[in-house]
PDB file of C-alpha atoms and ligand atoms in Angstrom:
ATOM      1  CA  MET J   9      29.885  79.559 -81.315  1.00 73.00           C
ATOM      2  CA  TYR J  10      30.996  75.799 -79.843  1.00 82.00           C
ATOM      3  CA  GLY J  11      29.311  72.639 -81.761  1.00 83.00           C
ATOM      4  CA  VAL J  12      30.845  69.047 -82.014  1.00 87.00           C
ATOM      5  CA  ARG J  13      32.187  67.785 -84.699  1.00 86.00           C
ATOM      6  CA  GLY J  14      30.168  65.993 -86.272  1.00 87.00           C
ATOM      7  CA  GLY J  15      26.978  66.450 -84.587  1.00 88.00           C
ATOM      8  CA  THR J  16      25.683  65.504 -81.874  1.00 88.00           C
ATOM      9  CA  TYR J  17      25.548  61.343 -81.697  1.00 92.00           C
ATOM     10  CA  THR J  18      29.413  62.016 -82.208  1.00 93.00           C
ATOM     11  CA  ILE J  19      28.869  62.108 -77.788  1.00 93.00           C
ATOM     12  CA  VAL J  20      27.052  58.996 -77.693  1.00 94.00           C
ATOM     13  CA  GLU J  21      29.625  57.075 -79.702  1.00 96.00           C
ATOM     14  CA  ALA J  22      32.881  58.735 -77.578  1.00 96.00           C
ATOM     15  CA  PHE J  23      30.426  57.323 -74.466  1.00 95.00           C
ATOM     16  CA  GLU J  24      30.100  54.209 -75.865  1.00 97.00           C
ATOM     17  CA  LYS J  25      33.903  53.579 -76.497  1.00 98.00           C
ATOM     18  CA  LEU J  26      34.810  55.163 -73.437  1.00 97.00           C
ATOM     19  CA  ALA J  27      31.789  52.605 -71.976  1.00 96.00           C
ATOM     20  CA  ARG J  28      33.829  49.761 -73.597  1.00 98.00           C
ATOM     21  CA  GLU J  29      36.781  50.381 -72.909  1.00 98.00           C
ATOM     22  CA  LEU J  30      36.414  50.192 -69.272  1.00 96.00           C
ATOM     23  CA  GLY J  31      35.345  46.765 -69.676  1.00 97.00           C
ATOM     24  CA  VAL J  32      30.914  47.707 -69.351  1.00 96.00           C
ATOM     25  CA  GLN J  33      29.376  45.114 -71.341  1.00 96.00           C
ATOM     26  CA  ILE J  34      26.132  46.781 -73.823  1.00 97.00           C
ATOM     27  CA  ILE J  35      22.913  45.287 -75.160  1.00 97.00           C
ATOM     28  CA  THR J  36      20.914  47.047 -77.848  1.00 96.00           C
ATOM     29  CA  ASN J  37      17.691  46.066 -79.185  1.00 96.00           C
ATOM     30  CA  THR J  38      16.014  44.536 -75.828  1.00 97.00           C
ATOM     31  CA  ASP J  39      13.404  46.576 -74.578  1.00 96.00           C
ATOM     32  CA  VAL J  40      12.733  46.458 -70.727  1.00 97.00           C
ATOM     33  CA  ASN J  41       8.755  45.287 -69.934  1.00 97.00           C
ATOM     34  CA  HIS J  42       9.769  46.871 -66.283  1.00 97.00           C
ATOM     35  CA  ILE J  43      11.766  46.726 -63.316  1.00 98.00           C
ATOM     36  CA  VAL J  44      12.280  43.703 -61.062  1.00 98.00           C
ATOM     37  CA  ILE J  45      11.314  44.526 -57.138  1.00 97.00           C
ATOM     38  CA  GLU J  46      11.730  42.005 -54.111  1.00 97.00           C
ATOM     39  CA  GLY J  47      10.677  43.607 -51.136  1.00 94.00           C
ATOM     40  CA  LYS J  48      11.451  46.982 -51.053  1.00 94.00           C
ATOM     41  CA  LYS J  49      14.071  46.735 -53.103  1.00 97.00           C
ATOM     42  CA  ALA J  50      15.002  47.048 -57.481  1.00 98.00           C
ATOM     43  CA  ILE J  51      16.782  43.506 -58.308  1.00 98.00           C
ATOM     44  CA  GLY J  52      16.903  43.952 -62.299  1.00 98.00           C
ATOM     45  CA  VAL J  53      14.798  44.171 -64.895  1.00 98.00           C
ATOM     46  CA  ASP J  54      12.590  41.306 -66.820  1.00 98.00           C
ATOM     47  CA  THR J  55      13.079  42.638 -70.740  1.00 98.00           C
ATOM     48  CA  ILE J  56      11.997  40.441 -74.068  1.00 98.00           C
ATOM     49  CA  LYS J  57      14.385  38.602 -73.884  1.00 97.00           C
ATOM     50  CA  GLY J  58      13.661  37.618 -70.120  1.00 98.00           C
ATOM     51  CA  PHE J  59      15.375  38.544 -66.408  1.00 98.00           C
ATOM     52  CA  ILE J  60      18.661  40.660 -65.954  1.00 98.00           C
ATOM     53  CA  ALA J  61      19.771  41.151 -62.613  1.00 98.00           C
ATOM     54  CA  GLY J  62      21.240  44.124 -61.078  1.00 97.00           C
ATOM     55  CA  ASP J  63      23.427  45.917 -58.056  1.00 97.00           C
ATOM     56  CA  GLU J  64      22.032  48.509 -59.046  1.00 98.00           C
ATOM     57  CA  ILE J  65      18.749  50.027 -61.498  1.00 98.00           C
ATOM     58  CA  ILE J  66      18.689  53.255 -63.041  1.00 98.00           C
ATOM     59  CA  ALA J  67      16.479  54.009 -65.480  1.00 97.00           C
ATOM     60  CA  ASN J  68      16.974  56.819 -68.301  1.00 93.00           C
ATOM     61  CA  ILE J  69      13.853  56.604 -69.938  1.00 93.00           C
ATOM     62  CA  ASP J  70      11.617  59.444 -68.485  1.00 91.00           C
ATOM     63  CA  ALA J  71      10.711  58.690 -65.097  1.00 92.00           C
ATOM     64  CA  LEU J  72       7.592  59.400 -65.070  1.00 90.00           C
ATOM     65  CA  THR J  73       7.261  56.791 -67.594  1.00 92.00           C
ATOM     66  CA  VAL J  74       8.940  54.529 -65.426  1.00 94.00           C
ATOM     67  CA  TYR J  75       6.417  55.344 -62.655  1.00 91.00           C
ATOM     68  CA  GLU J  76       3.464  54.913 -64.893  1.00 90.00           C
ATOM     69  CA  LYS J  77       4.428  51.572 -66.846  1.00 93.00           C
ATOM     70  CA  MET J  78       7.689  49.712 -64.930  1.00 95.00           C
ATOM     71  CA  LEU J  79       6.861  49.770 -61.397  1.00 94.00           C
ATOM     72  CA  PRO J  80       4.328  48.275 -59.137  1.00 90.00           C
ATOM     73  CA  LYS J  81       0.942  50.991 -59.604  1.00 83.00           C
ATOM     74  CA  SER J  82       1.415  52.496 -56.702  1.00 73.00           C
ATOM     75  CA  LYS J  83      -1.141  55.384 -54.112  1.00 63.00           C
ATOM     76  CA  ARG J  84       2.405  57.173 -53.086  1.00 59.00           C
ATOM     77  CA  ASN J  85       3.542  57.686 -56.555  1.00 66.00           C
ATOM     78  CA  LYS J  86       1.818  61.649 -57.021  1.00 69.00           C
ATOM     79  CA  TRP J  87       4.224  61.920 -59.651  1.00 71.00           C
ATOM     80  CA  THR J  88       1.934  60.801 -62.969  1.00 71.00           C
ATOM     81  CA  LYS J  89      -0.038  63.998 -62.454  1.00 75.00           C
ATOM     82  CA  ARG J  90       2.490  66.737 -62.761  1.00 81.00           C
ATOM     83  CA  GLU J  91       2.490  68.500 -66.087  1.00 86.00           C
ATOM     84  CA  PRO J  92       5.103  67.522 -68.935  1.00 90.00           C
ATOM     85  CA  SER J  93       7.192  70.116 -70.725  1.00 91.00           C
ATOM     86  CA  VAL J  94       6.136  71.128 -74.274  1.00 95.00           C
ATOM     87  CA  SER J  95       6.352  68.630 -76.829  1.00 97.00           C
ATOM     88  CA  GLY J  96       7.296  69.138 -80.542  1.00 98.00           C
ATOM     89  CA  TYR J  97       7.339  68.010 -84.304  1.00 98.00           C
ATOM     90  CA  ALA J  98      10.496  68.121 -86.289  1.00 98.00           C
ATOM     91  CA  MET J  99      11.510  67.183 -90.033  1.00 98.00           C
ATOM     92  CA  LEU J 100      14.805  65.783 -91.212  1.00 98.00           C
ATOM     93  CA  LEU J 101      15.405  67.010 -94.611  1.00 98.00           C
ATOM     94  CA  GLY J 102      18.363  66.062 -97.238  1.00 98.00           C
ATOM     95  CA  VAL J 103      18.256  69.256 -99.702  1.00 98.00           C
ATOM     96  CA  ASN J 104      19.423  69.894-103.153  1.00 98.00           C
ATOM     97  CA  LYS J 105      20.047  72.644-102.916  1.00 97.00           C
ATOM     98  CA  GLN J 106      21.761  75.793-100.548  1.00 97.00           C
ATOM     99  CA  TYR J 107      20.319  78.342 -99.111  1.00 97.00           C
ATOM    100  CA  ASP J 108      22.713  81.666 -98.993  1.00 96.00           C
ATOM    101  CA  GLN J 109      20.567  83.392 -96.043  1.00 97.00           C
ATOM    102  CA  LEU J 110      20.352  80.181 -93.399  1.00 98.00           C
ATOM    103  CA  VAL J 111      23.413  79.983 -90.887  1.00 97.00           C
ATOM    104  CA  HIS J 112      23.924  77.417 -88.357  1.00 95.00           C
ATOM    105  CA  HIS J 113      20.632  78.106 -86.382  1.00 96.00           C
ATOM    106  CA  ASN J 114      17.936  79.688 -87.587  1.00 98.00           C
ATOM    107  CA  VAL J 115      14.380  80.604 -85.985  1.00 98.00           C
ATOM    108  CA  PHE J 116      11.314  82.311 -88.443  1.00 98.00           C
ATOM    109  CA  PHE J 117       9.264  84.042 -86.107  1.00 97.00           C
ATOM    110  CA  PRO J 118       5.330  84.554 -86.951  1.00 95.00           C
ATOM    111  CA  GLU J 119       3.365  87.646 -86.833  1.00 94.00           C
ATOM    112  CA  ASN J 120       1.843  86.819 -83.220  1.00 95.00           C
ATOM    113  CA  TYR J 121       4.179  85.180 -81.269  1.00 96.00           C
ATOM    114  CA  GLN J 122       1.898  85.080 -78.270  1.00 97.00           C
ATOM    115  CA  ASP J 123      -1.259  83.417 -79.729  1.00 97.00           C
ATOM    116  CA  GLU J 124       1.517  80.308 -80.019  1.00 97.00           C
ATOM    117  CA  PHE J 125       2.084  80.748 -76.119  1.00 96.00           C
ATOM    118  CA  ILE J 126      -1.738  80.637 -75.862  1.00 97.00           C
ATOM    119  CA  SER J 127      -1.994  77.698 -78.419  1.00 97.00           C
ATOM    120  CA  ILE J 128       0.285  75.622 -77.147  1.00 96.00           C
ATOM    121  CA  PHE J 129       0.230  76.047 -72.923  1.00 94.00           C
ATOM    122  CA  ASP J 130      -3.386  77.068 -72.679  1.00 95.00           C
ATOM    123  CA  ARG J 131      -5.269  75.408 -75.240  1.00 96.00           C
ATOM    124  CA  GLY J 132      -3.342  71.991 -75.716  1.00 96.00           C
ATOM    125  CA  GLU J 133      -2.834  72.839 -79.501  1.00 96.00           C
ATOM    126  CA  MET J 134      -0.745  73.015 -82.523  1.00 97.00           C
ATOM    127  CA  PRO J 135       0.156  76.734 -83.233  1.00 96.00           C
ATOM    128  CA  ASP J 136      -1.925  77.679 -86.358  1.00 96.00           C
ATOM    129  CA  ASP J 137       1.486  79.767 -87.348  1.00 96.00           C
ATOM    130  CA  PRO J 138       4.329  78.628 -86.010  1.00 97.00           C
ATOM    131  CA  THR J 139       7.700  79.302 -84.872  1.00 98.00           C
ATOM    132  CA  ILE J 140       9.959  77.701 -87.365  1.00 98.00           C
ATOM    133  CA  TYR J 141      13.424  76.795 -85.869  1.00 98.00           C
ATOM    134  CA  ILE J 142      16.380  75.391 -88.396  1.00 98.00           C
ATOM    135  CA  CYS J 143      19.232  73.790 -87.582  1.00 97.00           C
ATOM    136  CA  TYR J 144      21.786  73.511 -90.776  1.00 97.00           C
ATOM    137  CA  SER J 145      25.319  71.866 -88.949  1.00 94.00           C
ATOM    138  CA  GLY J 146      26.558  71.895 -92.731  1.00 94.00           C
ATOM    139  CA  TYR J 147      27.049  75.814 -92.321  1.00 94.00           C
ATOM    140  CA  SER J 148      29.411  75.712 -89.600  1.00 93.00           C
ATOM    141  CA  ASP J 149      30.934  71.552 -90.270  1.00 91.00           C
ATOM    142  CA  PRO J 150      30.763  71.472 -93.500  1.00 88.00           C
ATOM    143  CA  THR J 151      31.709  67.526 -93.657  1.00 88.00           C
ATOM    144  CA  MET J 152      27.993  67.276 -92.988  1.00 90.00           C
ATOM    145  CA  THR J 153      26.719  67.930 -95.921  1.00 91.00           C
ATOM    146  CA  LYS J 154      28.092  67.210 -99.904  1.00 90.00           C
ATOM    147  CA  LYS J 155      28.680  70.422-102.476  1.00 90.00           C
ATOM    148  CA  GLN J 156      25.654  72.194-103.296  1.00 94.00           C
ATOM    149  CA  THR J 157      23.406  70.154-100.566  1.00 97.00           C
ATOM    150  CA  SER J 158      21.894  71.087 -97.088  1.00 97.00           C
ATOM    151  CA  ASN J 159      20.706  68.898 -94.104  1.00 97.00           C
ATOM    152  CA  LEU J 160      18.334  70.581 -92.526  1.00 98.00           C
ATOM    153  CA  PHE J 161      16.765  69.710 -88.819  1.00 98.00           C
ATOM    154  CA  VAL J 162      13.080  72.081 -89.069  1.00 98.00           C
ATOM    155  CA  LEU J 163      11.243  71.665 -84.874  1.00 98.00           C
ATOM    156  CA  VAL J 164       8.256  73.609 -84.178  1.00 98.00           C
ATOM    157  CA  ASN J 165       7.016  73.608 -80.341  1.00 97.00           C
ATOM    158  CA  ALA J 166       3.612  71.368 -79.899  1.00 98.00           C
ATOM    159  CA  PRO J 167       1.538  70.674 -77.621  1.00 97.00           C
ATOM    160  CA  TYR J 168       2.260  67.273 -75.645  1.00 97.00           C
ATOM    161  CA  ILE J 169      -0.289  64.584 -76.441  1.00 97.00           C
ATOM    162  CA  ASN J 170      -4.027  65.013 -75.216  1.00 95.00           C
ATOM    163  CA  GLU J 171      -6.869  63.819 -76.768  1.00 94.00           C
ATOM    164  CA  LYS J 172      -7.615  66.611 -79.081  1.00 93.00           C
ATOM    165  CA  THR J 173      -4.834  65.966 -81.752  1.00 94.00           C
ATOM    166  CA  ASP J 174      -4.415  62.779 -84.287  1.00 96.00           C
ATOM    167  CA  TRP J 175      -0.666  62.741 -84.755  1.00 97.00           C
ATOM    168  CA  GLU J 176      -0.934  60.479 -87.603  1.00 97.00           C
ATOM    169  CA  GLN J 177      -4.024  62.619 -89.647  1.00 97.00           C
ATOM    170  CA  LEU J 178      -1.794  65.905 -88.827  1.00 97.00           C
ATOM    171  CA  ARG J 179       1.806  64.779 -89.631  1.00 98.00           C
ATOM    172  CA  GLU J 180       0.906  64.699 -93.549  1.00 98.00           C
ATOM    173  CA  PRO J 181      -0.317  69.087 -93.553  1.00 98.00           C
ATOM    174  CA  LEU J 182       2.067  69.803 -90.863  1.00 98.00           C
ATOM    175  CA  MET J 183       4.447  68.809 -92.727  1.00 98.00           C
ATOM    176  CA  GLU J 184       3.275  70.732 -95.731  1.00 98.00           C
ATOM    177  CA  LYS J 185       2.282  73.677 -94.267  1.00 98.00           C
ATOM    178  CA  ILE J 186       5.935  74.309 -92.643  1.00 98.00           C
ATOM    179  CA  LEU J 187       7.537  73.307 -95.651  1.00 98.00           C
ATOM    180  CA  GLN J 188       4.812  76.163 -97.776  1.00 98.00           C
ATOM    181  CA  LYS J 189       5.546  78.742 -95.122  1.00 97.00           C
ATOM    182  CA  LEU J 190       9.339  78.497 -95.480  1.00 98.00           C
ATOM    183  CA  GLU J 191       9.285  79.137 -99.039  1.00 98.00           C
ATOM    184  CA  GLU J 192       6.972  82.056 -98.485  1.00 97.00           C
ATOM    185  CA  LYS J 193       9.818  82.916 -95.970  1.00 96.00           C
ATOM    186  CA  GLY J 194      12.480  83.384 -98.779  1.00 97.00           C
ATOM    187  CA  LEU J 195      13.241  79.143 -99.145  1.00 98.00           C
ATOM    188  CA  VAL J 196      12.791  79.041-102.755  1.00 97.00           C
ATOM    189  CA  ASP J 197      11.617  75.704-104.737  1.00 98.00           C
ATOM    190  CA  LEU J 198      12.607  74.253-101.500  1.00 98.00           C
ATOM    191  CA  ARG J 199       9.791  71.606-101.296  1.00 98.00           C
ATOM    192  CA  GLU J 200      10.954  70.458-105.246  1.00 98.00           C
ATOM    193  CA  ASN J 201      14.635  69.687-103.943  1.00 98.00           C
ATOM    194  CA  ILE J 202      13.781  67.143-100.792  1.00 98.00           C
ATOM    195  CA  ALA J 203      15.560  64.200-101.417  1.00 98.00           C
ATOM    196  CA  TYR J 204      14.940  62.427 -98.019  1.00 98.00           C
ATOM    197  CA  ILE J 205      12.357  63.588 -95.832  1.00 98.00           C
ATOM    198  CA  GLN J 206      11.641  61.943 -92.048  1.00 98.00           C
ATOM    199  CA  THR J 207       9.231  63.317 -89.733  1.00 98.00           C
ATOM    200  CA  MET J 208       8.906  62.903 -86.094  1.00 98.00           C
ATOM    201  CA  THR J 209       5.742  64.049 -84.172  1.00 98.00           C
ATOM    202  CA  PRO J 210       4.801  63.888 -80.165  1.00 98.00           C
ATOM    203  CA  ALA J 211       3.983  60.300 -80.674  1.00 98.00           C
ATOM    204  CA  ASP J 212       7.015  59.050 -82.625  1.00 98.00           C
ATOM    205  CA  ILE J 213       8.795  61.143 -79.390  1.00 97.00           C
ATOM    206  CA  LYS J 214       6.563  58.869 -76.731  1.00 96.00           C
ATOM    207  CA  ARG J 215       7.203  55.622 -78.709  1.00 96.00           C
ATOM    208  CA  ASN J 216      10.830  55.676 -79.605  1.00 95.00           C
ATOM    209  CA  THR J 217      12.305  57.253 -76.842  1.00 94.00           C
ATOM    210  CA  GLY J 218       9.597  56.044 -73.740  1.00 94.00           C
ATOM    211  CA  ALA J 219       9.361  60.486 -73.314  1.00 95.00           C
ATOM    212  CA  TYR J 220       6.163  60.945 -71.219  1.00 93.00           C
ATOM    213  CA  GLN J 221       2.824  62.049 -72.989  1.00 94.00           C
ATOM    214  CA  GLY J 222       5.962  63.072 -76.007  1.00 96.00           C
ATOM    215  CA  ALA J 223       8.146  65.892 -73.444  1.00 94.00           C
ATOM    216  CA  ILE J 224      11.074  66.538 -75.219  1.00 94.00           C
ATOM    217  CA  TYR J 225      12.360  68.019 -71.927  1.00 89.00           C
ATOM    218  CA  GLY J 226      10.302  65.672 -69.218  1.00 86.00           C
ATOM    219  CA  MET J 227       8.576  67.469 -66.396  1.00 84.00           C
ATOM    220  CA  SER J 228       7.930  71.029 -67.286  1.00 85.00           C
ATOM    221  CA  SER J 229       9.135  73.654 -64.655  1.00 82.00           C
ATOM    222  CA  ASN J 230       6.305  76.535 -65.424  1.00 79.00           C
ATOM    223  CA  ASN J 231       5.988  76.618 -60.909  1.00 78.00           C
ATOM    224  CA  ILE J 232       7.824  76.784 -58.637  1.00 78.00           C
ATOM    225  CA  GLN J 233       7.049  73.270 -57.739  1.00 73.00           C
ATOM    226  CA  GLN J 234       8.006  70.995 -60.680  1.00 71.00           C
ATOM    227  CA  ALA J 235      10.814  73.403 -61.220  1.00 71.00           C
ATOM    228  CA  PHE J 236      12.815  73.133 -58.055  1.00 76.00           C
ATOM    229  CA  SER J 237      11.306  69.837 -56.634  1.00 79.00           C
ATOM    230  CA  ARG J 238      11.625  67.412 -59.180  1.00 84.00           C
ATOM    231  CA  ILE J 239      12.287  63.773 -59.232  1.00 89.00           C
ATOM    232  CA  PRO J 240      14.903  62.718 -57.199  1.00 92.00           C
ATOM    233  CA  ASN J 241      17.669  60.733 -58.567  1.00 96.00           C
ATOM    234  CA  LYS J 242      18.122  57.923 -55.901  1.00 96.00           C
ATOM    235  CA  ALA J 243      14.056  56.962 -55.802  1.00 94.00           C
ATOM    236  CA  ASN J 244      12.463  57.959 -52.412  1.00 89.00           C
ATOM    237  CA  ASP J 245      10.481  54.396 -52.897  1.00 89.00           C
ATOM    238  CA  TYR J 246      12.632  52.192 -53.928  1.00 95.00           C
ATOM    239  CA  ASP J 247      16.509  51.226 -52.974  1.00 97.00           C
ATOM    240  CA  HIS J 248      18.957  50.723 -55.192  1.00 98.00           C
ATOM    241  CA  LEU J 249      16.891  51.983 -57.693  1.00 98.00           C
ATOM    242  CA  TRP J 250      18.578  55.934 -60.211  1.00 98.00           C
ATOM    243  CA  PHE J 251      16.651  57.998 -62.297  1.00 96.00           C
ATOM    244  CA  VAL J 252      18.636  60.319 -64.611  1.00 95.00           C
ATOM    245  CA  GLY J 253      16.991  61.607 -67.776  1.00 85.00           C
ATOM    246  CA  GLY J 254      14.890  64.530 -68.199  1.00 84.00           C
ATOM    247  CA  THR J 255      12.598  64.473 -65.498  1.00 86.00           C
ATOM    248  CA  ALA J 256      14.689  63.632 -62.566  1.00 90.00           C
ATOM    249  CA  HIS J 257      17.082  66.583 -60.588  1.00 89.00           C
ATOM    250  CA  PRO J 258      18.484  68.372 -62.134  1.00 90.00           C
ATOM    251  CA  GLY J 259      16.451  68.503 -64.869  1.00 86.00           C
ATOM    252  CA  GLY J 260      15.183  68.633 -69.507  1.00 86.00           C
ATOM    253  CA  GLY J 261      17.930  68.900 -72.018  1.00 88.00           C
ATOM    254  CA  THR J 262      21.407  66.447 -73.257  1.00 90.00           C
ATOM    255  CA  PRO J 263      23.885  68.683 -70.930  1.00 91.00           C
ATOM    256  CA  ILE J 264      21.583  68.465 -67.517  1.00 92.00           C
ATOM    257  CA  VAL J 265      20.899  65.020 -68.360  1.00 92.00           C
ATOM    258  CA  THR J 266      24.018  64.417 -68.909  1.00 93.00           C
ATOM    259  CA  LEU J 267      24.532  65.972 -65.577  1.00 95.00           C
ATOM    260  CA  SER J 268      22.106  64.055 -64.274  1.00 95.00           C
ATOM    261  CA  GLY J 269      23.885  60.898 -65.161  1.00 95.00           C
ATOM    262  CA  LYS J 270      27.346  62.503 -63.650  1.00 96.00           C
ATOM    263  CA  LEU J 271      25.529  62.680 -60.064  1.00 96.00           C
ATOM    264  CA  VAL J 272      23.654  59.242 -60.002  1.00 97.00           C
ATOM    265  CA  ALA J 273      27.523  57.621 -61.289  1.00 96.00           C
ATOM    266  CA  GLU J 274      29.181  59.698 -58.482  1.00 97.00           C
ATOM    267  CA  GLU J 275      26.614  58.711 -55.607  1.00 97.00           C
ATOM    268  CA  ILE J 276      26.761  55.148 -56.424  1.00 97.00           C
ATOM    269  CA  ILE J 277      30.332  55.221 -56.096  1.00 96.00           C
ATOM    270  CA  ARG J 278      31.142  56.801 -53.612  1.00 96.00           C
ATOM    271  CA  ARG J 279      28.617  54.268 -52.000  1.00 95.00           C
ATOM    272  CA  TYR J 280      30.452  51.207 -53.323  1.00 94.00           C
ATOM    273  CA  LYS J 281      33.834  52.590 -51.950  1.00 92.00           C
ATOM    274  CA  LYS J 282      32.670  53.100 -48.215  1.00 82.00           C
TER     275      LYS J 282
HETATM  276  C1  FAD F   2      12.887  66.993 -81.266  1.00 70.96           C
HETATM  277  C2  FAD F   2      13.457  66.512 -80.261  1.00 70.96           C
HETATM  278  C3  FAD F   2      14.560  68.240 -79.984  1.00 70.96           C
HETATM  279  C4  FAD F   2      15.144  68.180 -78.941  1.00 70.96           C
HETATM  280  N1  FAD F   2      15.493  69.030 -79.169  1.00 70.96           N
HETATM  281  C5  FAD F   2      16.699  69.494 -78.017  1.00 70.96           C
HETATM  282  C6  FAD F   2      17.861  70.835 -77.479  1.00 70.96           C
HETATM  283  O1  FAD F   2      18.046  71.360 -79.104  1.00 70.96           O
HETATM  284  N2  FAD F   2      18.952  70.709 -76.924  1.00 70.96           N
HETATM  285  C7  FAD F   2      18.721  69.929 -75.836  1.00 70.96           C
HETATM  286  O2  FAD F   2      19.421  70.124 -74.323  1.00 70.96           O
HETATM  287  N3  FAD F   2      17.721  69.070 -76.068  1.00 70.96           N
HETATM  288  C8  FAD F   2      16.954  68.776 -76.595  1.00 70.96           C
HETATM  289  N4  FAD F   2      16.088  67.485 -76.656  1.00 70.96           N
HETATM  290  C9  FAD F   2      16.307  66.546 -75.581  1.00 70.96           C
HETATM  291  C10 FAD F   2      16.989  65.768 -75.419  1.00 70.96           C
HETATM  292  O3  FAD F   2      16.727  65.137 -76.464  1.00 70.96           O
HETATM  293  C11 FAD F   2      16.961  65.105 -74.462  1.00 70.96           C
HETATM  294  O4  FAD F   2      17.005  65.051 -72.349  1.00 70.96           O
HETATM  295  C12 FAD F   2      17.633  63.325 -73.884  1.00 70.96           C
HETATM  296  O5  FAD F   2      17.903  62.990 -74.923  1.00 70.96           O
HETATM  297  C13 FAD F   2      17.606  63.010 -72.864  1.00 70.96           C
HETATM  298  O6  FAD F   2      18.450  61.724 -72.702  1.00 70.96           O
HETATM  299  P1  FAD F   2      18.246  60.559 -72.253  1.00 70.96           P
HETATM  300  O7  FAD F   2      19.322  59.708 -72.657  1.00 70.96           O
HETATM  301  O8  FAD F   2      18.100  61.295 -70.665  1.00 70.96           O
HETATM  302  O9  FAD F   2      16.868  60.159 -72.986  1.00 70.96           O
HETATM  303  P2  FAD F   2      16.743  59.152 -74.569  1.00 70.96           P
HETATM  304  O10 FAD F   2      17.539  60.477 -75.124  1.00 70.96           O
HETATM  305  O11 FAD F   2      15.397  59.883 -74.532  1.00 70.96           O
HETATM  306  O12 FAD F   2      17.334  57.813 -74.145  1.00 70.96           O
HETATM  307  C14 FAD F   2      16.129  56.528 -73.727  1.00 70.96           C
HETATM  308  C15 FAD F   2      16.591  55.513 -74.453  1.00 70.96           C
HETATM  309  O13 FAD F   2      16.217  54.674 -73.714  1.00 70.96           O
HETATM  310  C16 FAD F   2      15.393  53.987 -74.777  1.00 70.96           C
HETATM  311  N5  FAD F   2      14.133  52.984 -74.572  1.00 70.96           N
HETATM  312  C17 FAD F   2      12.890  53.943 -74.425  1.00 70.96           C
HETATM  313  N6  FAD F   2      12.261  52.891 -74.192  1.00 70.96           N
HETATM  314  C18 FAD F   2      12.263  51.642 -73.578  1.00 70.96           C
HETATM  315  C19 FAD F   2      12.367  50.382 -72.873  1.00 70.96           C
HETATM  316  N7  FAD F   2      11.005  50.173 -72.806  1.00 70.96           N
HETATM  317  N8  FAD F   2      13.708  49.708 -73.499  1.00 70.96           N
HETATM  318  C20 FAD F   2      14.762  49.565 -73.149  1.00 70.96           C
HETATM  319  N9  FAD F   2      14.953  51.241 -73.585  1.00 70.96           N
HETATM  320  C21 FAD F   2      14.024  51.728 -73.801  1.00 70.96           C
HETATM  321  C22 FAD F   2      15.408  54.746 -76.242  1.00 70.96           C
HETATM  322  O14 FAD F   2      16.003  53.302 -77.751  1.00 70.96           O
HETATM  323  C23 FAD F   2      16.624  56.131 -75.897  1.00 70.96           C
HETATM  324  O15 FAD F   2      17.616  55.221 -76.276  1.00 70.96           O
HETATM  325  C24 FAD F   2      15.528  67.413 -77.566  1.00 70.96           C
HETATM  326  C25 FAD F   2      14.560  66.649 -77.729  1.00 70.96           C
HETATM  327  C26 FAD F   2      13.847  66.117 -79.288  1.00 70.96           C
HETATM  328  C27 FAD F   2      12.991  64.904 -78.929  1.00 70.96           C
END
């Protein structure tokens, strides 16, 4: 198994270090309201701190959200009618106990696995008995935990946001349900040993990352059209506007999204070299 020592965030820090060495100015805590378009050309972004001009605008928020909220309304935009991928409910746990049965990746399957797919994809509802994934990175990287403690990332699949679920109402009961199930599956006394807990619902994912309807992997790949005709990296309706991220080509997930950024960087460099 391969992994990054110090956790995935180390990759972010490495990108930041490299960017600063190359002279990149990074502006944080500055929400973009919308992309400023002049004619057909993207010329900058309007932020909560004012206008920032740019020769090339690269959007890494979910492209469906960009089309919905950050670009002029257009009849040509059919993208937001595409179905989003699955979302998730996650918990970050700091536990004052170690469990010998846990390794780095752990999956606790339900009695009826098929029910989960019917609930999420056909009914758009949270399954009664979800599959529970736990990543215990302290297992293979002891620098991630202290002695006799465990750092657990717990994730269950959830439908993308729809009108059926009020995630604020479900946040606590779902947390209790998952913790209870984990105790039944052998993580004895889990609840009484939790020193830290943070929950993340599909609504949090949407709010914090701009993920369209809280989808984790951008647009779904459930049919041929959505799998093979994703939003192109170069916007086809505006000049100097680019998309990277889960909904754009080539697809969702951290490695593929990184590839998306690389493709855009290479194409912009090629154009400027000309
Ligand atoms: C719970 C969960 C589990 C996941 N598990 C996996 C996994 O196991 N493997 C995997 O490969 N992928 C996984 N993913 C998906 C992975 O995290 C994404 O594919 C990846 O982070 C997408 O990268 P990105 O740079 O396109 O977008 P993001 O990482 O979402 O970054 C978008 C950035 O835009 C910022 N932003 C949002 N709105 C604005 C605004 N208006 N103005 C300015 N900035 C804004 C956000 O703060 C954020 O920093 C998971 C995602 C979640 C939520």
